[in-house]
Coordinates of C-alpha atoms in Angstrom, one line a residue:
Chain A
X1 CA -36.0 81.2 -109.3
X2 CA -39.1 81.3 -106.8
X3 CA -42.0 79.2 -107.2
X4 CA -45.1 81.5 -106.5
X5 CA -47.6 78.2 -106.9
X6 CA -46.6 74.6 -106.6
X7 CA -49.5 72.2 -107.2
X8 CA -49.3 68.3 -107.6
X9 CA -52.1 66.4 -109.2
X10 CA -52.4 63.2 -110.7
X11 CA -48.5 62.5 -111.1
X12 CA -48.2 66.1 -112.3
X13 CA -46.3 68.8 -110.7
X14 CA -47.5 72.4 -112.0
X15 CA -45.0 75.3 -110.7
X16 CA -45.6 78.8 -110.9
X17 CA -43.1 81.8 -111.5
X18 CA -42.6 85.3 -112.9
X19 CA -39.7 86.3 -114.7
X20 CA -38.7 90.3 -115.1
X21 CA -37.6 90.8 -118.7
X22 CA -36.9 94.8 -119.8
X23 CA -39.0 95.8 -116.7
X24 CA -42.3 93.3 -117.6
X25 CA -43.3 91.0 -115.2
X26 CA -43.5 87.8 -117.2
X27 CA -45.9 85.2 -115.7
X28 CA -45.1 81.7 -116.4
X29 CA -45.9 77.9 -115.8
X30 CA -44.3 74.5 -115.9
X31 CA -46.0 71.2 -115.3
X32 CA -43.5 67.8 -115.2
X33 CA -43.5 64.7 -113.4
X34 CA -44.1 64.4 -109.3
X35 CA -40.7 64.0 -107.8
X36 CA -38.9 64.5 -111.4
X37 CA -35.5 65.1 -111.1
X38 CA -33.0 65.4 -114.0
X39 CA -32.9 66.0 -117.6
X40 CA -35.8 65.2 -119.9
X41 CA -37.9 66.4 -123.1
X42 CA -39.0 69.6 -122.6
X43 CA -42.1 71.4 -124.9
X44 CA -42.9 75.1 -125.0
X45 CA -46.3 76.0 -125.9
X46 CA -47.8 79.2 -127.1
X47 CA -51.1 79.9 -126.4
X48 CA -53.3 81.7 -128.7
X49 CA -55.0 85.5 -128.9
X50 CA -57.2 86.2 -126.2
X51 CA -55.8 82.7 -124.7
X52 CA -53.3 82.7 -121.6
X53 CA -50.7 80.4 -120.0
X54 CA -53.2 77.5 -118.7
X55 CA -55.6 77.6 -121.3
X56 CA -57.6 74.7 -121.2
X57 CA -55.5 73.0 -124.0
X58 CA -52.5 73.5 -123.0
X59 CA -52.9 72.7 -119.9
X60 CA -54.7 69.0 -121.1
X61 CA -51.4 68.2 -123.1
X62 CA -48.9 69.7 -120.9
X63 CA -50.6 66.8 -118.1
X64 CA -50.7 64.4 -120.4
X65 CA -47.1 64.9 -122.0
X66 CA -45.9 64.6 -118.1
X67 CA -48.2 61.3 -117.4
X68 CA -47.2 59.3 -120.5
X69 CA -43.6 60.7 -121.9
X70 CA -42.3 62.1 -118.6
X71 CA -41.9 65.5 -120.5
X72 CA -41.8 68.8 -119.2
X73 CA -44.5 71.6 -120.2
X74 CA -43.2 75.3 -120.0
X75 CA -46.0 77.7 -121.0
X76 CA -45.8 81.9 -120.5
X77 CA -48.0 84.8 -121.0
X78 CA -47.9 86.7 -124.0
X79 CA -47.5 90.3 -123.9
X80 CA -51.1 91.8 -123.3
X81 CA -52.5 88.4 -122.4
X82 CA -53.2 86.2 -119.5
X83 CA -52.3 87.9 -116.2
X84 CA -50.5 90.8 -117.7
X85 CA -54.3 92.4 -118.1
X86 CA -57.3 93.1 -116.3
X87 CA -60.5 90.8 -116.2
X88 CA -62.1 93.0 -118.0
X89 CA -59.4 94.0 -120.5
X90 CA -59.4 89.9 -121.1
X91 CA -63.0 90.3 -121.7
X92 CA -62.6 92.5 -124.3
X93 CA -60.3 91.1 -125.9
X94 CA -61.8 87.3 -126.4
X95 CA -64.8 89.0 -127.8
X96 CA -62.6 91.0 -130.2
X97 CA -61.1 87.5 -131.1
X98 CA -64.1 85.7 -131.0
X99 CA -65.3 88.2 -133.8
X100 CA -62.3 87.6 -136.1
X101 CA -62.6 84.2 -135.8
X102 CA -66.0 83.7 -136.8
X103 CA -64.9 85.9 -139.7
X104 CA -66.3 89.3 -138.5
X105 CA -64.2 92.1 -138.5
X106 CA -64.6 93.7 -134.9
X107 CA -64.1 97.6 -134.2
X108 CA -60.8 97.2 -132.6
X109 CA -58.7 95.4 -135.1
X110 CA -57.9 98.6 -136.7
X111 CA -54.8 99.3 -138.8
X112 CA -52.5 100.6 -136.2
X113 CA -54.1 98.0 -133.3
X114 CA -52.3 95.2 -135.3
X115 CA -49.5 97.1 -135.7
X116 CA -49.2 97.5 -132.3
X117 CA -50.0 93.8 -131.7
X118 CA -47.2 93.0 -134.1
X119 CA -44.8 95.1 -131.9
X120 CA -45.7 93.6 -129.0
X121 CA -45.3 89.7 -130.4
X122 CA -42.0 90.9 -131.1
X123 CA -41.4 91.9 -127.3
X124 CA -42.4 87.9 -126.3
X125 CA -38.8 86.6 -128.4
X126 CA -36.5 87.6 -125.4
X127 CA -39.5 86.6 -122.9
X128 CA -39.7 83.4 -124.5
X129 CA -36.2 83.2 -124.0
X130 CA -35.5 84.4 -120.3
X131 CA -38.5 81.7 -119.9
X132 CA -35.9 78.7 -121.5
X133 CA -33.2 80.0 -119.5
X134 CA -34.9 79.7 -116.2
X135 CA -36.6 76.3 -117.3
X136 CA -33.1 74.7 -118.2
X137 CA -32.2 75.8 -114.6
X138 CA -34.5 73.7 -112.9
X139 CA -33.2 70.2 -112.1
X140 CA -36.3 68.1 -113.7
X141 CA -35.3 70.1 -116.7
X142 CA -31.7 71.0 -116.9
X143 CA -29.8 71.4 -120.0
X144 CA -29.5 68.7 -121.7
X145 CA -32.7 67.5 -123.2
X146 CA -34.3 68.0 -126.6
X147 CA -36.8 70.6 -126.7
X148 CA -39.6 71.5 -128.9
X149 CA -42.2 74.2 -129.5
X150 CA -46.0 74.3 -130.2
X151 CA -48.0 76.7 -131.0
X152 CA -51.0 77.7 -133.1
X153 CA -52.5 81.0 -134.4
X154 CA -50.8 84.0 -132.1
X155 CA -48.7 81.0 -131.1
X156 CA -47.4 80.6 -134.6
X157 CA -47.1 84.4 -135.1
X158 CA -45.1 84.7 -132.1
X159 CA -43.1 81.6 -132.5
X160 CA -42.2 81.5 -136.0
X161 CA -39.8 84.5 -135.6
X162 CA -38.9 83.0 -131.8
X163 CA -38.0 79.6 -133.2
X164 CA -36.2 81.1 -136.1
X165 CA -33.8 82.7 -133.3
X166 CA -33.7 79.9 -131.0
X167 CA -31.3 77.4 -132.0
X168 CA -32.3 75.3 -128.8
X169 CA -35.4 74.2 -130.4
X170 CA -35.2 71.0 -132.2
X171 CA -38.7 70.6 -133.5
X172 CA -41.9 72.4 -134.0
X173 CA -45.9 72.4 -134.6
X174 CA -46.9 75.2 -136.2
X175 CA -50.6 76.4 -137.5
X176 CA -54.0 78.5 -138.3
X177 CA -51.8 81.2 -139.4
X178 CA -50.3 82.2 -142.6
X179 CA -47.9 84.4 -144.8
X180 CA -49.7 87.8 -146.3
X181 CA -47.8 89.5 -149.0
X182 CA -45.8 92.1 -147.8
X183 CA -44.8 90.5 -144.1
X184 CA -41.4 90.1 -145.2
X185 CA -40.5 89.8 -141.5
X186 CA -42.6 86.4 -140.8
X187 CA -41.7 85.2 -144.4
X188 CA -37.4 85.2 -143.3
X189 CA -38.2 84.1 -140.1
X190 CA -39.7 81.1 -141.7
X191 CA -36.8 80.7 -144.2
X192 CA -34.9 80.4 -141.2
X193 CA -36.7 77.8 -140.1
X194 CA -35.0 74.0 -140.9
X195 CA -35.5 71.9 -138.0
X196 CA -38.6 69.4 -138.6
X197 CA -41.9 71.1 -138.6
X198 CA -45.8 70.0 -138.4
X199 CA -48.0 72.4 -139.9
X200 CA -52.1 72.5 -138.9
X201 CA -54.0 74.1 -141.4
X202 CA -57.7 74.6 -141.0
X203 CA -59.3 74.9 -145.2
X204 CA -62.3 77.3 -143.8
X205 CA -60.4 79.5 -141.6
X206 CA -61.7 82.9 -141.7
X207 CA -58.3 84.0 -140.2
X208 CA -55.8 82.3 -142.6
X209 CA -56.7 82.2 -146.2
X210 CA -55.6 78.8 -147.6
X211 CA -53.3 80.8 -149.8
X212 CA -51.7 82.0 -147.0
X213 CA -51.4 79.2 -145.0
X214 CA -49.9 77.1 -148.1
X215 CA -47.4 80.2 -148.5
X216 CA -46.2 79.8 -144.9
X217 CA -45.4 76.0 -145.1
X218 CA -43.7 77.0 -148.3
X219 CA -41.4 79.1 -146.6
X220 CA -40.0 76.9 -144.5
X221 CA -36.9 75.5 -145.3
X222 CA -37.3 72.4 -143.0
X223 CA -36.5 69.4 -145.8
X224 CA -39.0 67.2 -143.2
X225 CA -42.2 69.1 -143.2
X226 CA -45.8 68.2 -143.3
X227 CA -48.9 70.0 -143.5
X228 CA -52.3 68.8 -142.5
X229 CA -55.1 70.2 -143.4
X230 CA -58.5 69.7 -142.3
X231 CA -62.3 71.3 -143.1
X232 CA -63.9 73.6 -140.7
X233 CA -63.0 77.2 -139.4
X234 CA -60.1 78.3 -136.5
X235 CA -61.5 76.6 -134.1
X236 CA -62.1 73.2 -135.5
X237 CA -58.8 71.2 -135.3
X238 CA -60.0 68.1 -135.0
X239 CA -59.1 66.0 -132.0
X240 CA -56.9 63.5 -134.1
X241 CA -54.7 66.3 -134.8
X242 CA -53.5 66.6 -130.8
X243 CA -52.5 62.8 -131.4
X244 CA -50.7 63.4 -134.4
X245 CA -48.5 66.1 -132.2
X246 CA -48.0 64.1 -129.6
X247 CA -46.0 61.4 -131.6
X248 CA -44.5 64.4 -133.8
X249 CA -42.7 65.0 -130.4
X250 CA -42.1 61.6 -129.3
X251 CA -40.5 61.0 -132.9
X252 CA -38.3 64.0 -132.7
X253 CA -37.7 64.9 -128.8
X254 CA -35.8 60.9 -128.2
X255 CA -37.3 58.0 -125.9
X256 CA -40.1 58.5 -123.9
X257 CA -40.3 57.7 -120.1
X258 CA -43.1 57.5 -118.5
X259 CA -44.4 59.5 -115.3
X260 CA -44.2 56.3 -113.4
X261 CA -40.6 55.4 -114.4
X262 CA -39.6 59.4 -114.5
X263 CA -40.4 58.9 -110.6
X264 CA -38.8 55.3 -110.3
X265 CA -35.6 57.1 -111.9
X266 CA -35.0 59.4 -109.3
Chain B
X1 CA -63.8 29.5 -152.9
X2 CA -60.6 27.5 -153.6
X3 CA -57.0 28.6 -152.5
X4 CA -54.3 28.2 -154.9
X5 CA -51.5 28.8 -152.0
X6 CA -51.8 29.1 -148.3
X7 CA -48.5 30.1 -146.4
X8 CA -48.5 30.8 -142.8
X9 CA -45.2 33.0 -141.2
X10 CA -45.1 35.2 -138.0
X11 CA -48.4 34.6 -137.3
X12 CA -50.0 36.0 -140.4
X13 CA -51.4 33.3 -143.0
X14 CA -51.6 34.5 -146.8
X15 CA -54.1 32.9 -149.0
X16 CA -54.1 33.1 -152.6
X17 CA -57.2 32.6 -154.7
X18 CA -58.6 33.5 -158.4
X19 CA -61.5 35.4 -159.4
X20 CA -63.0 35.0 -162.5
X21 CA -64.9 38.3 -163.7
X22 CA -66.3 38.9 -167.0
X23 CA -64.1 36.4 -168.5
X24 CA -60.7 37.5 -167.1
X25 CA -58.7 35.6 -164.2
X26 CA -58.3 38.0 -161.3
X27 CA -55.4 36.9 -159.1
X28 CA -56.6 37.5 -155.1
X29 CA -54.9 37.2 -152.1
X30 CA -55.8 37.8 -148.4
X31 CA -53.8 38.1 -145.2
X32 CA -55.0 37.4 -141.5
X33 CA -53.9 36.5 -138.6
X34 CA -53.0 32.6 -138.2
X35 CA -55.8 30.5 -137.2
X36 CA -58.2 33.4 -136.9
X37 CA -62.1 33.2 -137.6
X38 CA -64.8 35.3 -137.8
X39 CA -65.5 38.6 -138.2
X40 CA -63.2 41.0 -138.3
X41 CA -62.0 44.5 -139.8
X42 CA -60.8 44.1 -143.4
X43 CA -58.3 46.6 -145.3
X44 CA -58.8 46.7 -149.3
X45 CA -55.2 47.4 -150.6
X46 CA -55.6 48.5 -154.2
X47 CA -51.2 48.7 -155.9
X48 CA -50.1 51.4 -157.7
X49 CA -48.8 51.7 -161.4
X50 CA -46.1 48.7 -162.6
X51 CA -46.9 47.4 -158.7
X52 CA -49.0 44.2 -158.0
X53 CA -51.1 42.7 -155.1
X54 CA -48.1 41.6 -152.6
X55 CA -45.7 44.5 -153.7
X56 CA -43.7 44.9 -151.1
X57 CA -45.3 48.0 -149.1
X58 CA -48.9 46.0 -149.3
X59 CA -47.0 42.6 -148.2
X60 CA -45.5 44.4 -144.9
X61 CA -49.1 46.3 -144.0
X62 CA -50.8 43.7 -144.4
X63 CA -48.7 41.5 -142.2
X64 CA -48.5 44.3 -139.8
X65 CA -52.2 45.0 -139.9
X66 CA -52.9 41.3 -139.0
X67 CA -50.6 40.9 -135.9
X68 CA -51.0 44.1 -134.1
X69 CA -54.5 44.5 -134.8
X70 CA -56.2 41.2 -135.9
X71 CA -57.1 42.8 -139.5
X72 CA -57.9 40.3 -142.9
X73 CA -56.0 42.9 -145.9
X74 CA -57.2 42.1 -149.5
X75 CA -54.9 42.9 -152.4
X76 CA -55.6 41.8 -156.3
X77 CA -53.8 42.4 -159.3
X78 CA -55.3 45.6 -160.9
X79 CA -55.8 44.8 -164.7
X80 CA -53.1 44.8 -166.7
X81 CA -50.2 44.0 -163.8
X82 CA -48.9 41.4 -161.8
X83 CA -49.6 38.0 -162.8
X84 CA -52.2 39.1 -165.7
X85 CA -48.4 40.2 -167.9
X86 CA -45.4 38.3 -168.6
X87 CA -42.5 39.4 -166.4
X88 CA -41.5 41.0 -169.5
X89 CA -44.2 43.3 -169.7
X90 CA -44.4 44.3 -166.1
X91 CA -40.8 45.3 -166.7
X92 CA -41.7 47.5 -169.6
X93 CA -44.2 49.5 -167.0
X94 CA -41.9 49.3 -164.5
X95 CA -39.5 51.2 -166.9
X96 CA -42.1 53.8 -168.3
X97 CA -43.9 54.3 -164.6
X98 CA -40.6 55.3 -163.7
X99 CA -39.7 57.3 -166.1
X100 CA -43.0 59.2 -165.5
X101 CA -42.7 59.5 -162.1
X102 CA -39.2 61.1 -162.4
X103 CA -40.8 63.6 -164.9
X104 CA -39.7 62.8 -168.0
X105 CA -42.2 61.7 -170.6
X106 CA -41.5 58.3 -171.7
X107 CA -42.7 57.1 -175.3
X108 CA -45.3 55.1 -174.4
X109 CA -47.7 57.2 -172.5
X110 CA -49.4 58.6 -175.4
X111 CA -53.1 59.8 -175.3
X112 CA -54.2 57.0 -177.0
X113 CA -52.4 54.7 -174.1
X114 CA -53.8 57.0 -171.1
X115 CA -57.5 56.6 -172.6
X116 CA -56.7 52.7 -172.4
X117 CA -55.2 52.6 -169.1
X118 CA -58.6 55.1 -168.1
X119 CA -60.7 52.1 -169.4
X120 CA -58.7 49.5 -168.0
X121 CA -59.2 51.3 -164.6
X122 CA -62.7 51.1 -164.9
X123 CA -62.9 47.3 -165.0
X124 CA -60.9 47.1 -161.8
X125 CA -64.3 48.0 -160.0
X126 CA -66.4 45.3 -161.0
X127 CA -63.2 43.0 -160.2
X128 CA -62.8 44.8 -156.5
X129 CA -66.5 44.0 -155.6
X130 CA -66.2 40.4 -156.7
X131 CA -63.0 40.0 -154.7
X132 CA -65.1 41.9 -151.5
X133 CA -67.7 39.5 -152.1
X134 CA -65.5 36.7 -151.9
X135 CA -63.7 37.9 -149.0
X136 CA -66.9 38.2 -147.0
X137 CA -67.4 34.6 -147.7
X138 CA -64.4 33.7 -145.8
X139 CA -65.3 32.4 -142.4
X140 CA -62.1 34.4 -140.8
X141 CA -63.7 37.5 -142.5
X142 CA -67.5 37.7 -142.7
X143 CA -69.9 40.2 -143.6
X144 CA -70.1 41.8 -140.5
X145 CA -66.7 43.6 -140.2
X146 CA -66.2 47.0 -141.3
X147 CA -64.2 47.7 -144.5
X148 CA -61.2 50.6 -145.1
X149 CA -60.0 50.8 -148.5
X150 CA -56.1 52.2 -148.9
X151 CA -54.2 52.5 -152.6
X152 CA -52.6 55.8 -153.5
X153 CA -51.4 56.8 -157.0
X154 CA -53.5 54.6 -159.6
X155 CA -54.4 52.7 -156.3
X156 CA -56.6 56.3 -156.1
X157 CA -57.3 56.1 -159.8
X158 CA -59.2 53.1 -159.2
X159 CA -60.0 53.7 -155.8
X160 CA -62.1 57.0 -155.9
X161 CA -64.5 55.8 -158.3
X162 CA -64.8 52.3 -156.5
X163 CA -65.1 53.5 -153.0
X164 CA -67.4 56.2 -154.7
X165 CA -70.1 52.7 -155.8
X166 CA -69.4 50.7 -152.4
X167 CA -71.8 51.0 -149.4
X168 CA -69.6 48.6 -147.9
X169 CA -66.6 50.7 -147.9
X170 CA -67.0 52.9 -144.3
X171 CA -63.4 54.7 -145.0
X172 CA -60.4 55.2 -147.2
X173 CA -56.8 56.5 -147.4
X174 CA -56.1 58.2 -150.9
X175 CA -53.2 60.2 -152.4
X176 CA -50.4 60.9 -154.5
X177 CA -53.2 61.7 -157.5
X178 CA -55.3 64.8 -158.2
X179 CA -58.0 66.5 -160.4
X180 CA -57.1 67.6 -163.6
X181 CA -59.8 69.7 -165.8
X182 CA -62.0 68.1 -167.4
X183 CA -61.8 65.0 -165.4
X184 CA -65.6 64.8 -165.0
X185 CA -66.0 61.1 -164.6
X186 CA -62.9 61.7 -161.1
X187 CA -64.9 64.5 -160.0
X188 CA -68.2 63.3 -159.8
X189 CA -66.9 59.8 -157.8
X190 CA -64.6 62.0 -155.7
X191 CA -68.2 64.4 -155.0
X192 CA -70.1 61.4 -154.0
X193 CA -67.6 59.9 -151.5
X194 CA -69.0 61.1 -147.9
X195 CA -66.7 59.0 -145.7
X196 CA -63.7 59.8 -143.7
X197 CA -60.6 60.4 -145.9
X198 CA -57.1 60.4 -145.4
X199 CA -55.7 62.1 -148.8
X200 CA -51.6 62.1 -148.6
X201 CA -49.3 64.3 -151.2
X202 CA -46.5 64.6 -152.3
X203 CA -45.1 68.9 -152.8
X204 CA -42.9 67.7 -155.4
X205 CA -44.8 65.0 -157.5
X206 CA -44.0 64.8 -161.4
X207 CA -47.3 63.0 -161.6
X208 CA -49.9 65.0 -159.9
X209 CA -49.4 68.7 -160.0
X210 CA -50.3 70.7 -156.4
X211 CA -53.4 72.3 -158.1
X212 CA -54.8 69.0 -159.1
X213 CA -54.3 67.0 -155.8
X214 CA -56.2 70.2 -153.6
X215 CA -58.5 69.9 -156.1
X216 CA -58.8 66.2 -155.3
X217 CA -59.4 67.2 -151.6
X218 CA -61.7 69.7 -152.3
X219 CA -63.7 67.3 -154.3
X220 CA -64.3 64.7 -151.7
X221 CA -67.6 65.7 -149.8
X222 CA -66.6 64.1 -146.7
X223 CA -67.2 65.9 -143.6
X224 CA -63.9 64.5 -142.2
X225 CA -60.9 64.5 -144.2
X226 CA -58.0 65.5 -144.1
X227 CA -55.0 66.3 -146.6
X228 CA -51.0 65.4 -145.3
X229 CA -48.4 67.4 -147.8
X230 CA -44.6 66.1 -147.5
X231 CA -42.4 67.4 -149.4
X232 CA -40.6 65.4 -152.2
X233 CA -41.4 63.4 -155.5
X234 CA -43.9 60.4 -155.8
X235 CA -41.8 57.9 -154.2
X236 CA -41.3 59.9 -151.4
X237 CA -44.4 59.4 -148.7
X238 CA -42.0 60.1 -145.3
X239 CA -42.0 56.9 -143.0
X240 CA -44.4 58.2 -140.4
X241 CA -47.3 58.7 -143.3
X242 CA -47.9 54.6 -142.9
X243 CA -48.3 55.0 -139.2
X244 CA -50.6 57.3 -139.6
X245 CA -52.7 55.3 -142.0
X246 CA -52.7 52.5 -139.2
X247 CA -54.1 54.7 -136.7
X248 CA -56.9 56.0 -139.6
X249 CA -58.0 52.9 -139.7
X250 CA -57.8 52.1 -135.7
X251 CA -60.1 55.2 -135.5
X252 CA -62.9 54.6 -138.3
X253 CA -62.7 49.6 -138.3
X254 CA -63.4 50.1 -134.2
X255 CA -61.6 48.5 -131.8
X256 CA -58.5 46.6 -132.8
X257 CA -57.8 42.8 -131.8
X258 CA -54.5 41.6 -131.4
X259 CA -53.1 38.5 -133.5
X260 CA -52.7 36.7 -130.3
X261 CA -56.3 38.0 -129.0
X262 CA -57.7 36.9 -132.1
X263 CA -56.6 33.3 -132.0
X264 CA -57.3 33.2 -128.4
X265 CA -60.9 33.9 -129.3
X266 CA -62.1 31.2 -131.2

């Protein structure tokens, strides 16, 4: 694999690559301690609709995971997201999500648009995958460390049914997204789902009715589970919440190093 | 204020003391670190059902609570439990509580009894202030500190209706309880309590139904709270729950002192 971007910052490594899955180029990132070498705690995150790659959150955590646990970060584009669409096609479609959120219904969510957008979550489960693969080849990764997945929203859409088929993954935060009657689909893949989960709910999401959101934690069959719920609409997670994930994936990804004795390891 | 016992172990020293409030003895006790004095955070730790002031999950917290973070933790006997019943009383609830909590229905809680334990819960308030009042007399307490209150099951039952007529009180952990119909007096403490909550439930509780314990959460008009679901029966709050209350109260008592800062500091 070719690095198209290698940046260090702060202790933190940040190395760019595409991967070519059924004829898509698939952009994708991976942040992890300077001078890292060997195997350690790696953490896939899913970014949200309208959200790419390095959206500001992930890319806050994915520093901070590499700074204080020595962790690895792997983050990719979804399909129609990030670089995978024009400027203007981005655009569009925050706006578009920016509407839903806010509990509008915008002009393009029609019917078959979120049909389509269903297909193409489906299309990011082998993407997601080819991404592991390549990430386990690095040597700061390698193969055997724990790994975990987060992701919210269109990161929870995506990576319930991706998590379901990805025995790799030992542990998960889930969130802002729930099970509608009839999605039979999302509801097995959840079934499927045993490893230790942490579930972020927001109670006034015009996105995720609460009866939907206590219907997806339901389904899991994880016997360790927790759901957290908190007041406020999509984009209100409060900041305790990134905490509270944090030490979900120190409890349940091993020992923590830190940057400094990731480095001194070497 | 005279103590009846002081003990000091690990750098935590326990005092015990005795109220007297509207006639009835009211067994106290307070935990802080050795040798500390003034001001300080202080943690109200109301027991549950059959349980008393240093049952064992109280005794560790507060101990805890003291060393790492330089906290004073008050515990009483609620009415009707600890040393206010002969050992072969508090055996009796022990038997009953446990048989309620496992679902089945044991002969003595009849209406009649619930009404009585409903009454008895109200006298725990005017008992809690008098033990805050005493505490804030203490030199290695003051008045100055802020207060957290913490008591699930009827450590809520008492809790949500004290915390709901007490200024002092700045923020609380509640849970394993709910809102059944009807319960006006619940509802209208649980509407009038505006600080930051930390509510924990259990999925599976024979005590408090799920409907009852959202409705609980909903109640609370607090801008910041926040609801924890675990899967399991009432006995069955996951390990990392008590963390979490630890770092609740980091957030809302200010800056934590160490045991060893607070000595050094006098």
């Amino acid at each position: 694999m070719e690095f198209t971007d290698v940046r260090s910052e702060d202790g933190v490594t940040r190395r760019s690559f595409t991967l070519s899955v059924a004829g898509e180029d698939v952009p994708a990132v991976i942040w992890a301690p300077e001078g890292a070498s060997g195997p350690r705690p790696l953490v896939l995150m899913g970014h949200g609709g309208s959200q790419h790659k390095k959206t500001p959150g992930i890319r806050a955590r994915a520093v901070q995971y590499a700074q204080r646990l020595g962790y690895a970060t792997l983050a990719i584009d979804a399909p129609g997201h990030g670089d995978r669409i024009s400027r203007q096609e981005a655009a569009t479609l925050m706006r578009e999500v920016g509407a839903r959120v806010r509990g509008e219904a915008p002009a393009g969510f029609t019917p078959e648009r979120m049909r389509q957008m269903g297909e193409r979550s489906r299309l990011a489960i082998p993407e997601w995958k080819a991404a592991l693969d390549a990430a386990q080849g690095f040597d700061f990764v390698g193969s055997g460390g724990p790994i975990g997945y987060w992701g919210v929203s269109m990161g929870t859409a995506i990576g319930v049914p991706f998590v379901a088929s990805e025995p790799r993954i030992t542990c998960a935060v889930f969130g802002l997204a729930g099970l509608r009657e009839g999605a039979t689909d999302m509801a097995q893949a959840a079934a499927k789902i045993a490893i230790p989960v942490e579930f972020v709910f927001q109670w006034e999401d015009a996105v995720a009715p609460r009866e939907a959101g206590v219907a997806l934690f339901n389904a899991f069959a994880s016997a360790q589970k927790t759901m957290h719920i908190n007041p406020g609409g999509h984009m209100d997670i409060p900041d305790f919440e990134g905490a509270s994930w944090e030490r979900f994936f120190v409890r349940h990804l091993g020992a923590a190093v830190t940057a400094k004795q990731a480095v001194a390891a070497e």
